[in-house]
Amino acid sequence: MRATVLLLLAVVSAPAEIIDGIAATIDRGVITRGEVRLNVRLTAFLNGEPVPEGDAALRDAMERLVEQFLIRREVEDSRYPLASIDDARQMLSDIVRERFGGDTARYQRALEEYGLRDDDLLAELRWQITALRFIDVRFGSGVQIRPEEIQAYFQQEVLAKFRAEGDPPQLTDELAEQISQTLLRNTANEGADAWLRETRERSAIDIRPELRR
C-alpha cells in the first residue's frame, strides 16, 4: 500500500520495528497496525460511538481495511476518478451541522477525544465517497429495476413499517424513484460483495494471527 516504500527504506535500520508495525500483507501491499488503530477510531467517530477496546474491534477494522485495499487497487487500475476534496469537505460540513449543531469548537473537541485530525477525517470521507460511486458504476450500471420489484419492496418494506402507525404512505412517483435507487444500491452492493469474495480468493493475503477473524 502507500506505506510500502517507506517501510522498505527503513528495513536496514529498524527491522524489528518494521515487522511489529505490519498488520497484513496483500500481494505486494502492506497494511500497518497504525492504519488499523486509526480505522477503529475513525469508524467509532463516524458512527457516533465510543472507541471500542479489545481485539474484536481491531479484527473488524482489519477486515474493513482488506476490503478497502482491494477496492482501492481496482479503482486505481481502472483509473476511476477520486472524489474531490470539495466533496469530502461538504460531507464533513454536513456532519458538523447534524452532529454538532454547526459548532466547530464542539467538533474539534470531539476530534481530540478520538485522537483524530481534520485531515484524517477528510481522507476517510473522500475515500468513502469514491468507493460508493465506484461500486455504483462498476456493479450497478445497466441494471434495470422492474415496476413489480418496486411494488414488492413498497408492500414488504415500506407499508409493513408504517401500517402499525395507521397512516401508510401512497406509492407516489417520488417514492417509487427512491425505492428504485435503494434497489439499485442493494444490487450494486451484492455485486461488490461477490467480487470481493472472488478477489480475496485470488489474492495472497497474510493477516497477523491476532488480527484474523
PDB file of C-alpha atoms in Angstrom:
ATOM      1  CA  MET A   1       0.000   0.000   0.000  1.00  0.00           C
ATOM      2  CA  ARG A   2       1.121   3.637   0.279  1.00  0.00           C
ATOM      3  CA  ALA A   3       3.409   2.834   3.254  1.00  0.00           C
ATOM      4  CA  THR A   4       5.333   0.157   1.321  1.00  0.00           C
ATOM      5  CA  VAL A   5       8.202   2.339   0.087  1.00  0.00           C
ATOM      6  CA  LEU A   6       8.801   3.963   3.468  1.00  0.00           C
ATOM      7  CA  LEU A   7       8.738   0.580   5.159  1.00  0.00           C
ATOM      8  CA  LEU A   8      11.272  -0.860   2.738  1.00  0.00           C
ATOM      9  CA  LEU A   9      13.578   2.121   3.159  1.00  0.00           C
ATOM     10  CA  ALA A  10      13.571   1.639   6.921  1.00  0.00           C
ATOM     11  CA  VAL A  11      14.237  -2.106   6.942  1.00  0.00           C
ATOM     12  CA  VAL A  12      18.005  -1.837   7.306  1.00  0.00           C
ATOM     13  CA  SER A  13      17.957   0.432  10.350  1.00  0.00           C
ATOM     14  CA  ALA A  14      14.979  -0.986  12.258  1.00  0.00           C
ATOM     15  CA  PRO A  15      13.932  -4.477  11.109  1.00  0.00           C
ATOM     16  CA  ALA A  16      12.225  -5.477  14.370  1.00  0.00           C
ATOM     17  CA  GLU A  17      10.172  -2.280  14.492  1.00  0.00           C
ATOM     18  CA  ILE A  18       9.053  -2.702  10.878  1.00  0.00           C
ATOM     19  CA  ILE A  19       7.963  -6.305  11.415  1.00  0.00           C
ATOM     20  CA  ASP A  20       5.985  -5.280  14.506  1.00  0.00           C
ATOM     21  CA  GLY A  21       4.352  -2.486  12.506  1.00  0.00           C
ATOM     22  CA  ILE A  22       2.906  -4.727   9.790  1.00  0.00           C
ATOM     23  CA  ALA A  23      -0.656  -5.904  10.346  1.00  0.00           C
ATOM     24  CA  ALA A  24      -1.155  -7.597   6.980  1.00  0.00           C
ATOM     25  CA  THR A  25       0.317  -8.005   3.534  1.00  0.00           C
ATOM     26  CA  ILE A  26      -1.816  -8.258   0.404  1.00  0.00           C
ATOM     27  CA  ASP A  27       0.174  -9.390  -2.601  1.00  0.00           C
ATOM     28  CA  ARG A  28       2.862  -6.669  -2.647  1.00  0.00           C
ATOM     29  CA  GLY A  29       0.954  -4.215  -0.469  1.00  0.00           C
ATOM     30  CA  VAL A  30       1.070  -3.577   3.267  1.00  0.00           C
ATOM     31  CA  ILE A  31      -1.461  -2.589   5.915  1.00  0.00           C
ATOM     32  CA  THR A  32       0.142  -1.256   9.077  1.00  0.00           C
ATOM     33  CA  ARG A  33      -1.001  -1.585  12.670  1.00  0.00           C
ATOM     34  CA  GLY A  34      -1.255   2.191  12.822  1.00  0.00           C
ATOM     35  CA  GLU A  35      -3.749   2.128   9.967  1.00  0.00           C
ATOM     36  CA  VAL A  36      -5.784  -0.491  11.812  1.00  0.00           C
ATOM     37  CA  ARG A  37      -5.909   1.580  15.002  1.00  0.00           C
ATOM     38  CA  LEU A  38      -6.784   4.709  13.017  1.00  0.00           C
ATOM     39  CA  ASN A  39      -9.644   2.889  11.297  1.00  0.00           C
ATOM     40  CA  VAL A  40     -11.053   1.853  14.675  1.00  0.00           C
ATOM     41  CA  ARG A  41     -11.137   5.483  15.812  1.00  0.00           C
ATOM     42  CA  LEU A  42     -12.490   6.820  12.521  1.00  0.00           C
ATOM     43  CA  THR A  43     -15.296   4.265  12.412  1.00  0.00           C
ATOM     44  CA  ALA A  44     -16.283   4.982  16.003  1.00  0.00           C
ATOM     45  CA  PHE A  45     -16.305   8.734  15.365  1.00  0.00           C
ATOM     46  CA  LEU A  46     -18.403   8.479  12.204  1.00  0.00           C
ATOM     47  CA  ASN A  47     -20.855   6.138  13.943  1.00  0.00           C
ATOM     48  CA  GLY A  48     -21.073   8.440  16.971  1.00  0.00           C
ATOM     49  CA  GLU A  49     -19.936   5.650  19.286  1.00  0.00           C
ATOM     50  CA  PRO A  50     -17.203   5.381  21.925  1.00  0.00           C
ATOM     51  CA  VAL A  51     -13.897   3.994  20.694  1.00  0.00           C
ATOM     52  CA  PRO A  52     -14.134   0.229  21.317  1.00  0.00           C
ATOM     53  CA  GLU A  53     -11.374  -1.583  23.113  1.00  0.00           C
ATOM     54  CA  GLY A  54     -10.135  -5.109  22.661  1.00  0.00           C
ATOM     55  CA  ASP A  55      -9.055  -7.373  19.847  1.00  0.00           C
ATOM     56  CA  ALA A  56     -12.524  -7.731  18.302  1.00  0.00           C
ATOM     57  CA  ALA A  57     -12.547  -4.076  17.218  1.00  0.00           C
ATOM     58  CA  LEU A  58      -9.078  -4.448  15.716  1.00  0.00           C
ATOM     59  CA  ARG A  59     -10.135  -7.564  13.811  1.00  0.00           C
ATOM     60  CA  ASP A  60     -13.214  -5.780  12.460  1.00  0.00           C
ATOM     61  CA  ALA A  61     -11.034  -2.871  11.336  1.00  0.00           C
ATOM     62  CA  MET A  62      -8.619  -5.303   9.702  1.00  0.00           C
ATOM     63  CA  GLU A  63     -11.451  -6.765   7.632  1.00  0.00           C
ATOM     64  CA  ARG A  64     -12.574  -3.307   6.551  1.00  0.00           C
ATOM     65  CA  LEU A  65      -9.055  -2.357   5.521  1.00  0.00           C
ATOM     66  CA  VAL A  66      -8.547  -5.530   3.495  1.00  0.00           C
ATOM     67  CA  GLU A  67     -11.726  -4.785   1.555  1.00  0.00           C
ATOM     68  CA  GLN A  68     -10.704  -1.145   1.146  1.00  0.00           C
ATOM     69  CA  PHE A  69      -7.300  -2.212  -0.142  1.00  0.00           C
ATOM     70  CA  LEU A  70      -8.821  -4.478  -2.793  1.00  0.00           C
ATOM     71  CA  ILE A  71     -11.354  -1.873  -3.909  1.00  0.00           C
ATOM     72  CA  ARG A  72      -8.732   0.892  -3.905  1.00  0.00           C
ATOM     73  CA  ARG A  73      -6.461  -1.212  -6.093  1.00  0.00           C
ATOM     74  CA  GLU A  74      -9.314  -1.793  -8.535  1.00  0.00           C
ATOM     75  CA  VAL A  75     -10.134   1.930  -8.521  1.00  0.00           C
ATOM     76  CA  GLU A  76      -6.523   2.751  -9.368  1.00  0.00           C
ATOM     77  CA  ASP A  77      -6.189   0.020 -12.012  1.00  0.00           C
ATOM     78  CA  SER A  78      -9.369   1.160 -13.752  1.00  0.00           C
ATOM     79  CA  ARG A  79      -8.325   4.832 -13.483  1.00  0.00           C
ATOM     80  CA  TYR A  80     -11.617   5.689 -11.845  1.00  0.00           C
ATOM     81  CA  PRO A  81     -11.526   9.338 -10.666  1.00  0.00           C
ATOM     82  CA  LEU A  82     -11.251  10.055  -6.964  1.00  0.00           C
ATOM     83  CA  ALA A  83     -13.888  12.186  -5.300  1.00  0.00           C
ATOM     84  CA  SER A  84     -12.803  15.794  -4.975  1.00  0.00           C
ATOM     85  CA  ILE A  85     -11.649  17.259  -1.690  1.00  0.00           C
ATOM     86  CA  ASP A  86     -14.605  19.654  -2.002  1.00  0.00           C
ATOM     87  CA  ASP A  87     -16.955  16.652  -1.943  1.00  0.00           C
ATOM     88  CA  ALA A  88     -15.309  15.500   1.275  1.00  0.00           C
ATOM     89  CA  ARG A  89     -15.479  18.982   2.801  1.00  0.00           C
ATOM     90  CA  GLN A  90     -19.189  19.182   2.001  1.00  0.00           C
ATOM     91  CA  MET A  91     -19.821  15.846   3.706  1.00  0.00           C
ATOM     92  CA  LEU A  92     -17.762  16.967   6.692  1.00  0.00           C
ATOM     93  CA  SER A  93     -19.754  20.200   6.853  1.00  0.00           C
ATOM     94  CA  ASP A  94     -22.950  18.128   6.929  1.00  0.00           C
ATOM     95  CA  ILE A  95     -21.561  16.048   9.796  1.00  0.00           C
ATOM     96  CA  VAL A  96     -20.598  19.135  11.798  1.00  0.00           C
ATOM     97  CA  ARG A  97     -24.065  20.611  11.260  1.00  0.00           C
ATOM     98  CA  GLU A  98     -26.033  17.446  12.043  1.00  0.00           C
ATOM     99  CA  ARG A  99     -23.892  16.045  14.862  1.00  0.00           C
ATOM    100  CA  PHE A 100     -22.593  19.203  16.487  1.00  0.00           C
ATOM    101  CA  GLY A 101     -25.209  21.805  15.586  1.00  0.00           C
ATOM    102  CA  GLY A 102     -22.678  23.622  13.432  1.00  0.00           C
ATOM    103  CA  ASP A 103     -20.469  24.253  16.487  1.00  0.00           C
ATOM    104  CA  THR A 104     -16.927  23.840  15.177  1.00  0.00           C
ATOM    105  CA  ALA A 105     -15.468  24.089  18.686  1.00  0.00           C
ATOM    106  CA  ARG A 106     -17.520  21.061  19.796  1.00  0.00           C
ATOM    107  CA  TYR A 107     -16.440  19.239  16.667  1.00  0.00           C
ATOM    108  CA  GLN A 108     -12.762  19.970  17.310  1.00  0.00           C
ATOM    109  CA  ARG A 109     -13.068  18.792  20.913  1.00  0.00           C
ATOM    110  CA  ALA A 110     -14.643  15.563  19.698  1.00  0.00           C
ATOM    111  CA  LEU A 111     -11.806  15.071  17.225  1.00  0.00           C
ATOM    112  CA  GLU A 112      -9.290  15.429  20.049  1.00  0.00           C
ATOM    113  CA  GLU A 113     -11.188  12.935  22.192  1.00  0.00           C
ATOM    114  CA  TYR A 114     -10.973  10.388  19.384  1.00  0.00           C
ATOM    115  CA  GLY A 115      -7.339  11.164  18.639  1.00  0.00           C
ATOM    116  CA  LEU A 116      -8.156  12.356  15.123  1.00  0.00           C
ATOM    117  CA  ARG A 117      -7.255  15.267  12.876  1.00  0.00           C
ATOM    118  CA  ASP A 118      -9.270  17.069  10.212  1.00  0.00           C
ATOM    119  CA  ASP A 119      -7.034  15.532   7.558  1.00  0.00           C
ATOM    120  CA  ASP A 120      -7.754  12.017   8.856  1.00  0.00           C
ATOM    121  CA  LEU A 121     -11.483  12.557   8.568  1.00  0.00           C
ATOM    122  CA  LEU A 122     -11.340  14.301   5.191  1.00  0.00           C
ATOM    123  CA  ALA A 123      -9.231  11.498   3.733  1.00  0.00           C
ATOM    124  CA  GLU A 124     -11.669   8.876   5.044  1.00  0.00           C
ATOM    125  CA  LEU A 125     -14.720  10.738   3.735  1.00  0.00           C
ATOM    126  CA  ARG A 126     -13.095  11.279   0.353  1.00  0.00           C
ATOM    127  CA  TRP A 127     -12.366   7.576   0.129  1.00  0.00           C
ATOM    128  CA  GLN A 128     -15.887   6.576   1.195  1.00  0.00           C
ATOM    129  CA  ILE A 129     -17.443   8.810  -1.461  1.00  0.00           C
ATOM    130  CA  THR A 130     -15.082   7.417  -4.100  1.00  0.00           C
ATOM    131  CA  ALA A 131     -15.778   3.809  -3.110  1.00  0.00           C
ATOM    132  CA  LEU A 132     -19.562   4.262  -3.112  1.00  0.00           C
ATOM    133  CA  ARG A 133     -19.506   5.901  -6.532  1.00  0.00           C
ATOM    134  CA  PHE A 134     -17.199   3.249  -7.925  1.00  0.00           C
ATOM    135  CA  ILE A 135     -19.373   0.409  -6.631  1.00  0.00           C
ATOM    136  CA  ASP A 136     -22.486   2.023  -8.107  1.00  0.00           C
ATOM    137  CA  VAL A 137     -20.824   2.423 -11.513  1.00  0.00           C
ATOM    138  CA  ARG A 138     -18.986  -0.901 -11.584  1.00  0.00           C
ATOM    139  CA  PHE A 139     -21.733  -3.139 -10.243  1.00  0.00           C
ATOM    140  CA  GLY A 140     -24.927  -1.141 -10.752  1.00  0.00           C
ATOM    141  CA  SER A 141     -24.617   0.156 -14.309  1.00  0.00           C
ATOM    142  CA  GLY A 142     -27.063  -1.388 -16.741  1.00  0.00           C
ATOM    143  CA  VAL A 143     -29.293  -2.811 -14.011  1.00  0.00           C
ATOM    144  CA  GLN A 144     -32.977  -2.296 -14.736  1.00  0.00           C
ATOM    145  CA  ILE A 145     -35.424  -2.217 -11.828  1.00  0.00           C
ATOM    146  CA  ARG A 146     -38.823  -3.541 -12.873  1.00  0.00           C
ATOM    147  CA  PRO A 147     -42.080  -1.913 -11.682  1.00  0.00           C
ATOM    148  CA  GLU A 148     -43.096  -5.141  -9.938  1.00  0.00           C
ATOM    149  CA  GLU A 149     -39.859  -5.047  -7.919  1.00  0.00           C
ATOM    150  CA  ILE A 150     -40.680  -1.526  -6.767  1.00  0.00           C
ATOM    151  CA  GLN A 151     -44.219  -2.570  -5.876  1.00  0.00           C
ATOM    152  CA  ALA A 152     -42.971  -5.616  -3.954  1.00  0.00           C
ATOM    153  CA  TYR A 153     -40.480  -3.518  -1.970  1.00  0.00           C
ATOM    154  CA  PHE A 154     -43.201  -0.978  -1.229  1.00  0.00           C
ATOM    155  CA  GLN A 155     -45.539  -3.680   0.065  1.00  0.00           C
ATOM    156  CA  GLN A 156     -42.969  -5.670   2.037  1.00  0.00           C
ATOM    157  CA  GLU A 157     -40.752  -2.935   3.419  1.00  0.00           C
ATOM    158  CA  VAL A 158     -42.479   0.444   3.354  1.00  0.00           C
ATOM    159  CA  LEU A 159     -46.080  -0.488   4.119  1.00  0.00           C
ATOM    160  CA  ALA A 160     -45.043  -3.059   6.695  1.00  0.00           C
ATOM    161  CA  LYS A 161     -43.169  -0.338   8.567  1.00  0.00           C
ATOM    162  CA  PHE A 162     -45.942   2.269   8.514  1.00  0.00           C
ATOM    163  CA  ARG A 163     -49.003   0.037   8.798  1.00  0.00           C
ATOM    164  CA  ALA A 164     -48.757  -0.112  12.584  1.00  0.00           C
ATOM    165  CA  GLU A 165     -48.790   3.687  12.743  1.00  0.00           C
ATOM    166  CA  GLY A 166     -52.141   3.808  10.936  1.00  0.00           C
ATOM    167  CA  ASP A 167     -51.009   6.273   8.267  1.00  0.00           C
ATOM    168  CA  PRO A 168     -49.444   4.304   5.387  1.00  0.00           C
ATOM    169  CA  PRO A 169     -47.948   6.395   2.566  1.00  0.00           C
ATOM    170  CA  GLN A 170     -49.022   6.277  -1.067  1.00  0.00           C
ATOM    171  CA  LEU A 171     -46.680   4.985  -3.752  1.00  0.00           C
ATOM    172  CA  THR A 172     -46.002   8.317  -5.427  1.00  0.00           C
ATOM    173  CA  ASP A 173     -43.598   8.796  -8.329  1.00  0.00           C
ATOM    174  CA  GLU A 174     -41.089  10.356  -5.935  1.00  0.00           C
ATOM    175  CA  LEU A 175     -41.271   7.417  -3.527  1.00  0.00           C
ATOM    176  CA  ALA A 176     -41.036   4.954  -6.424  1.00  0.00           C
ATOM    177  CA  GLU A 177     -37.822   6.663  -7.562  1.00  0.00           C
ATOM    178  CA  GLN A 178     -36.392   6.460  -4.037  1.00  0.00           C
ATOM    179  CA  ILE A 179     -37.230   2.752  -3.881  1.00  0.00           C
ATOM    180  CA  SER A 180     -35.657   2.223  -7.309  1.00  0.00           C
ATOM    181  CA  GLN A 181     -32.428   3.874  -6.130  1.00  0.00           C
ATOM    182  CA  THR A 182     -32.436   1.725  -2.991  1.00  0.00           C
ATOM    183  CA  LEU A 183     -32.852  -1.444  -5.048  1.00  0.00           C
ATOM    184  CA  LEU A 184     -30.087  -0.338  -7.413  1.00  0.00           C
ATOM    185  CA  ARG A 185     -27.757   0.273  -4.473  1.00  0.00           C
ATOM    186  CA  ASN A 186     -28.637  -3.130  -2.985  1.00  0.00           C
ATOM    187  CA  THR A 187     -27.889  -4.823  -6.304  1.00  0.00           C
ATOM    188  CA  ALA A 188     -24.574  -2.983  -6.614  1.00  0.00           C
ATOM    189  CA  ASN A 189     -23.610  -3.930  -3.056  1.00  0.00           C
ATOM    190  CA  GLU A 190     -24.421  -7.587  -3.707  1.00  0.00           C
ATOM    191  CA  GLY A 191     -22.254  -7.490  -6.823  1.00  0.00           C
ATOM    192  CA  ALA A 192     -19.427  -5.848  -4.881  1.00  0.00           C
ATOM    193  CA  ASP A 193     -19.658  -8.468  -2.119  1.00  0.00           C
ATOM    194  CA  ALA A 194     -19.424 -11.300  -4.654  1.00  0.00           C
ATOM    195  CA  TRP A 195     -16.485  -9.610  -6.382  1.00  0.00           C
ATOM    196  CA  LEU A 196     -14.694  -9.104  -3.061  1.00  0.00           C
ATOM    197  CA  ARG A 197     -15.068 -12.784  -2.158  1.00  0.00           C
ATOM    198  CA  GLU A 198     -13.619 -13.847  -5.505  1.00  0.00           C
ATOM    199  CA  THR A 199     -10.816 -11.286  -5.360  1.00  0.00           C
ATOM    200  CA  ARG A 200      -9.829 -12.333  -1.841  1.00  0.00           C
ATOM    201  CA  GLU A 201      -9.517 -15.923  -3.011  1.00  0.00           C
ATOM    202  CA  ARG A 202      -7.189 -14.854  -5.829  1.00  0.00           C
ATOM    203  CA  SER A 203      -5.046 -12.581  -3.637  1.00  0.00           C
ATOM    204  CA  ALA A 204      -2.158 -13.553  -1.387  1.00  0.00           C
ATOM    205  CA  ILE A 205      -3.443 -12.158   1.914  1.00  0.00           C
ATOM    206  CA  ASP A 206      -1.424 -12.710   5.079  1.00  0.00           C
ATOM    207  CA  ILE A 207      -3.021 -11.231   8.197  1.00  0.00           C
ATOM    208  CA  ARG A 208      -1.205 -11.440  11.513  1.00  0.00           C
ATOM    209  CA  PRO A 209      -2.806 -14.221  13.601  1.00  0.00           C
ATOM    210  CA  GLU A 210      -4.077 -11.951  16.377  1.00  0.00           C
ATOM    211  CA  LEU A 211      -5.913  -9.798  13.820  1.00  0.00           C
ATOM    212  CA  ARG A 212      -7.681 -12.617  11.996  1.00  0.00           C
ATOM    213  CA  ARG A 213     -11.374 -13.216  12.462  1.00  0.00           C
TER     214      ARG A 213
END
